[in-house]
Amino acid sequence: MTKNARVAMIGNGFMGAAHSQGWRVAPRFFDLPLRPQMAVMVGRNPDKNAQLAQAWGWEESSEDFAATIARDDIDIVDIVTPGNLHCDMAIAALEAGKHVLCEKPLANTVDEARRMAQAAHTAAQNGIYAMVGFTYRRVPAATFARDLVARGAVGTVRQVRAQYLQDWLADPQAPLTWRMDKSKAGSGALGDIGAHAVDLAQYITADSLATVSGTIETFVKERPVLGQGQGLSGSAGEGTGPVTVDDFAAFTGRFDSGAVGVFEATRFATGRKNALQVEVAGDKGSILFNLEDMNAVQYYDATAPATEQGFRRIYVTEADHPYMAAWWPPGHMLGYEHGFSHQAKDFIEAIASGEQPRPSFEDGYQVQRVLDAVERSSGAGSAWTSTAAA
Ligand code: SOE
């Protein structure tokens, strides 16, 4: 009989809904070596918690993180809280012998990420694993883009263009939330969505950013404060409060291989709702992953006869494409939420086989160093700044 892997999820915002969906659906479509069970959802507000736990299919809810991770019947702790809680919670859960899935960005500072990577390294010696939730790696077309690059379809990579564009803060009257509070979110567009662009570009190219030259900007420095419980905790619900993170970040980067990359992350790209793109150009071709067309990759083969060259749109819905055998017949599309099922599947399989899942906390720590280097570079007049560990 398949053994169970009982999950406790900490947090119940937008990501809590997405992860709940992932845990619920994964064992129904994938034949998993361990069956995830949605045991406990932990949150601060008992009423909201109980109501959401029931709606999303968790057996019970709790307000007590420490008591939850002390339970013998919990195997996996899934952290979907704001970034300021990641470090302490992840380390405590690992030390309690629980496998940990932690949302991105891994932490709010390089030092926290380093300590988390260290704790994960220690836990892995005992077969306890940690993974970061860079879920876009698990969109089949993004995974397939990585496969194509790995098998030489674009040749030697020279250039990477990566953008993550949103516009939900373009309106200066959009209210202050924890995402605009440095003490909770760590950074703004840079960490929230730039982190995805960095991880995905590094994943697709199997390369790492070594140095960066960046600029960050906060366009709207004060925003309306909502009532308690809606905006920043403890806010009076009147007047305005300061935005303490970036709205926009852009940087040029050099990879270990010598390739160069141009990156942009913004919440002010009016008209762009959730536009993540990574394009990789090599000496034999180019490949484009575009989240707004997430069931396809665009591929240009520069070795084809000149008369036949041009970008081809490859629909990534065949059973032989990554993850697709579990889903629908060819041509039947997947959406945003499927990445979370693939994340649950991959994590469960790694735990069962005793292999370090990726992206590991070490990978998350490396992304954190890139983000930190961009901020430091911006503060130093865009000076080229190393991403190496201090
Ligand atoms: C921010 O708006 C956000 O929700 C990110 O936090 C998620 O990681 C991304 O998937 C969508 O946008």
Coordinates of N, CA and C and ligand atoms in Angstrom, one line a residue, residues 14 104 136 164 166 168 179 192 196 274 336, ligand 1:
F14 N -3.0 34.1 -1.4 CA -3.0 33.7 -2.8 C -2.2 32.4 -3.0
K104 N 9.2 31.3 -2.8 CA 10.2 32.2 -3.3 C 9.8 33.6 -2.9
Y136 N 7.6 28.2 -11.8 CA 7.5 28.4 -13.3 C 8.5 27.4 -14.0
Y164 N 9.9 40.2 -16.3 CA 8.7 39.9 -15.6 C 7.9 41.2 -15.4
Q166 N 4.4 43.3 -14.5 CA 3.0 43.4 -14.0 C 2.6 44.9 -13.9
W168 N 0.0 46.1 -11.4 CA -1.0 46.3 -10.4 C -0.7 47.4 -9.4
R179 N 3.3 43.5 0.8 CA 4.3 43.4 -0.4 C 5.1 44.7 -0.6
D192 N 10.1 39.8 -5.6 CA 8.8 39.0 -5.9 C 8.8 38.4 -7.2
H196 N 11.8 35.2 -10.0 CA 11.4 34.2 -10.9 C 12.2 34.3 -12.2
N274 N 0.7 39.8 -16.1 CA 1.6 38.8 -15.5 C 2.5 38.2 -16.6
Y336 N -2.0 28.2 -15.2 CA -1.1 28.6 -14.1 C -1.0 27.6 -13.0
Ligands
SOE1 C1 3.0 38.8 -7.3 O1 2.1 39.6 -7.8 C2 2.9 37.3 -7.7 O2 1.8 36.8 -7.0 C3 4.1 36.6 -7.2 O3 4.3 36.7 -5.8 C4 4.0 35.2 -7.6 O4 5.2 34.5 -7.3 C5 3.8 35.1 -9.2 O5 3.6 33.8 -9.5 C6 2.6 35.9 -9.6 O6 2.8 37.2 -9.1

